[in-house]
Each structure stands twice: as structure tokens, then as C-alpha cells.
Amino acid sequence: MTTSFSFPSGFHWGAATASYQIEGAVRDDGRGESIWDRWSHIPGNTVNGDTGDVACDHYHRWREDIQLMQQLGITAYRFSIAWPRVIPTGTGEVSAAGIGFYDRLVDALLEVGITPFPTLYHWDLPQVLEDDGGWPERRTAYAFADYATAVADRLGDRVKHWWTINEPFCVADLGYRVGTKAPGRHDHHDFLAAAHHVLLGHGLAVTAIKAASPDAQVGIVANVDNHMPRSAHPADRRAAELAHAIHSGWYLDPVFRGEYPEAAVNHHHWDQREVAPGDMEIISTRVDHHGVNYYTRKLHGDEGIDDLERPAPILHADLHRTTMGWEVYPDGLRELLVRFNEEYDLPPVYITENGAAFPDEVVDGAVHDGDRRDYLERHFSAAAEAVAAGVDLRGYFVWSLMDNYEWARGYGQRFGLVRVDYETQERILKDSAHWYASVIAAATGSIEASEEAVDDGGDEVGVEGLPADEATVEDGSVDQGDGA
Ligand code: FCB
């Protein structure tokens, strides 16, 4: 099989992580407790009772981890900043040690030519703020903006690309209504209030970051599944569209259109009592870039509403699945990117997460994860097709740089390009990492590529170990697929 993908010049080739999933050191240097510390320690909440107490011990091994990034050749790194490390009491005083960690990390990344793309909130709310009501309280949005100011004041001279919130759906819906993520609440109204305040916090933070660092590029990261109808039957289409409105439109319409999607508002019976005058203007403050996390699709039919009050998804038996149970469906990435590009006035877009968990095995010191490499290759191709269809895609962050704490699913789900042995903290580059390194090297010209391999418009990459000019197809012949 040969595949090719071509991305514009200057494309950011990255990998992503999140603080609670990799850092460990949860009590070091005065770090405050987060909702994940609290919730993961409650028996029954996570697989095997796993917690992020130690995780990949990145807080102590970050230098070694930057060396891994160099081995991969990534040009950009998306990580998250732990609010309770920076402001242990949630509001007020900044911890010199806490911010110092990220300060050194940023310097070290820049020194080796890796552009930092930090996320301010990847789910680790200071527990004190949850004790004070958490995201369902409006004041949490303002506390978030103050925290954004504190971080941007200290790092904004060097960090130019920011993400405010990671996956507002997971924060609000899974954290406050479904309860499968911290803080694990089960309250419909709390969810509605949390969702609005998370978006409000995002909008406030955009302005706060730019006040501290006027040339900053700021955006939000949303998780989007491709919600597809099982057939062209109107009932199936309605179910898929409602699911799309509940999961994606709920968070994207406010940011890009200044309003909530009516179908989802009606579905949730929301009277919008939390929406104060001016909120929607704040939430729709123009962003400079947009982050898309894509993993899978959901197929819907007229199956009714599930116990989470959402159109029930159907699993398609023919599709390969990851160990998360997620169907592998690369076309969905292209379809969604093209759809969003048509429906919203989008700024430049980044794939901020894409990757897969598979049952890796270590054999003679190596991990032959052909399934992960295949997953990535097919998704890169789908993303390149979206570019050919007019999407302004600027970068791609593979989830994840290394195996890590997969939230309530614990350490059993391995998403890394790099294998982590949690007993010894030894890291091994998996085959997918070596492959990704060769893709990046070819694309960035850091290995010798034949002249034909690089066209005027961008960096074209050949794969399967062939010289790029033998392995690629011409731009014009890239299959746009039926979803484009
Ligand atoms: C996303 C999260 C990320 C990771 C991946 C697998 O929802 O943002 O932290 O858990 O899923």
C-alpha cells in the first residue's frame, strides 16, 4: 500500500499530552489538589483504582521527554498547564515553583526549536474551586480568566499559541451530568450551567491572554465525533443531526455564531437562565485558531434516546475498533473538517488530538504497532484531503507523545508513540514513532528528499520507506471522497 499526504509549508508536526495524564508529582512543590486527585482516589471510579499520582513522572523526567520529542523530530508540542500547580488555592497567589516548571519547559522547548502550544485547562480544576461550586458557578469562569492572565503574564513573552479549554463537552457533560469524569456529578442542571460557564471562561480568557500578550494566537479545543445517519431515511438523519447538535454544535455554535443550537436547547429543555446580557458576545470573541480532536464516528438510527438522553449510537460490526472500543473511521475526519469549514467562519485549524489505543506488546525491546501506524497514516491522508478541499489546516498533534493515564480507564489504554513502562519509567519509541519521525523528516526536509517530492505548494511526504517521489501521487489526483 502506498499513501501520500501533502500539507502546506510551515505545517506544525506535533504530539500532545495533558498535565494530569503525565506529570505525576501531585504533591511536589506545593501543588494544590485537583478534582482528578480527589475523584480518582474514590474506590470504584477508575479501572483498577488507577490514579495520576505518578503517571509518567514527567514532572521529574521532562528533560528526557524533550529528548524523545527531538528523536521524533516534532516541531510543535501541545501540553497542558495544571491550574493547581500554578495557583494551588485556585484564585490568588501564583506559586513560583509551579509556574517555574512550565517556564523552564517552555525555554527548553524553544531552545530545541519546538513550538509550545499549551492548553490552560485540560480538566484539572483546583479542588477548592469545586468545593466552592465548580463550573456550574459563574465565578469559576472569572477565576479561570484570572488564572489565564497569571500564566500569560509570565509565559506570554515566549508562548504565542494558546488553547483555553480542552473539550468543553467532556468537562461539562461527562463531568457534571454523566459523571464518568471528575468531579463525577450527575445533575442535568449543573451540566447546563457548567457548559455555559466553561464557554464564558473561554471567551474571557481569550481577551485576558491577549491583554497580557497582544500577538498571542488563542483558540479552544473541541472533541468532535462524526455523527452519521445509518441510512438516508429521514428518521436516521434526524437522530444523527440531533447527536451532532448536542455534542459539537452545543460548543461550536456559541463560539463561532454567538448562539446555542436550537434543536439541542429544546432537547435539553434549557431555559438559558444562566445566559446574562453580553455573555454570547464574550463567548464569540474572535479566536485566532481552532482545535479539533477527532478519534471516531458514531452511527445513528431511529433507535430512540439512550439513558444519557442522547440519540443512541449503533456500533458498525464491520469496522476495526481500538481497545477503547472506538471505530476506526478516517473519512470522518475529512468530512467533519469540510463540514465545519462550510458551516462556520473558521480561523486556521489544527488537529489538536488524533490517535489510537491498541494492545501493544514489547517484543525484544520493540513495539511493532502497525495498527497505530496504519491508523495515523489513514488519518493524515484524510486530513490532507480536507486541505485539498479548502480547509486551512496548520498542524497536527498526535495523541499522544507517550502512553499515559487514560482518565477513568487507567493505564491499560495505551495511546503513545512512545511506550512507557510504568514500573521502571523506561521509555521505548514504538514503530509508529519511528515512522512518524520519518514522515516529519521528509516533510520538513531534515532528511534529503528528492526535488520532485516537494512541490511548490507544500511538503509532500512519501511513506512505506519509499523515496517520496515514488510513494506519492500528484496533488490533483488525491481522492476527495464522497464526504467532501
Ligand atoms: C480526549 C482527551 C485526552 C485523551 C484522549 C484519548 O478526549 O482530551 O486527554 O484522553 O481523549
PDB file of C-alpha atoms in Angstrom, residues 78 121-123 165-172 181 198 220-224 251 293-295 353:
ATOM      1  CA  ARG A  78       0.797  20.584  22.883  1.00  0.00           C
ATOM      2  CA  TYR A 121      -7.385  23.731  31.151  1.00  0.00           C
ATOM      3  CA  HIS A 122      -7.220  20.014  30.485  1.00  0.00           C
ATOM      4  CA  TRP A 123      -9.636  19.043  33.249  1.00  0.00           C
ATOM      5  CA  ILE A 165     -10.223  24.774  27.345  1.00  0.00           C
ATOM      6  CA  ASN A 166      -9.810  21.189  26.258  1.00  0.00           C
ATOM      7  CA  GLU A 167     -13.068  19.518  25.227  1.00  0.00           C
ATOM      8  CA  PRO A 168     -15.826  21.512  26.913  1.00  0.00           C
ATOM      9  CA  PHE A 169     -18.186  18.599  26.240  1.00  0.00           C
ATOM     10  CA  CYS A 170     -16.138  16.326  28.488  1.00  0.00           C
ATOM     11  CA  VAL A 171     -15.769  18.984  31.167  1.00  0.00           C
ATOM     12  CA  ALA A 172     -19.463  19.813  31.374  1.00  0.00           C
ATOM     13  CA  LYS A 181     -15.166  12.119  34.625  1.00  0.00           C
ATOM     14  CA  VAL A 198     -16.859  26.861  30.602  1.00  0.00           C
ATOM     15  CA  ILE A 220     -10.480  26.458  22.067  1.00  0.00           C
ATOM     16  CA  VAL A 221     -10.197  22.696  21.541  1.00  0.00           C
ATOM     17  CA  ALA A 222     -13.400  20.751  20.914  1.00  0.00           C
ATOM     18  CA  ASN A 223     -13.823  17.000  20.648  1.00  0.00           C
ATOM     19  CA  VAL A 224     -15.930  16.033  17.702  1.00  0.00           C
ATOM     20  CA  TYR A 251     -19.926  24.149  21.913  1.00  0.00           C
ATOM     21  CA  ASN A 293      -9.861  16.466  18.487  1.00  0.00           C
ATOM     22  CA  TYR A 294     -11.066  13.599  16.330  1.00  0.00           C
ATOM     23  CA  TYR A 295     -10.996   9.889  17.107  1.00  0.00           C
ATOM     24  CA  GLU A 353      -5.630  15.327  19.019  1.00  0.00           C
TER      25      GLU A 353
END
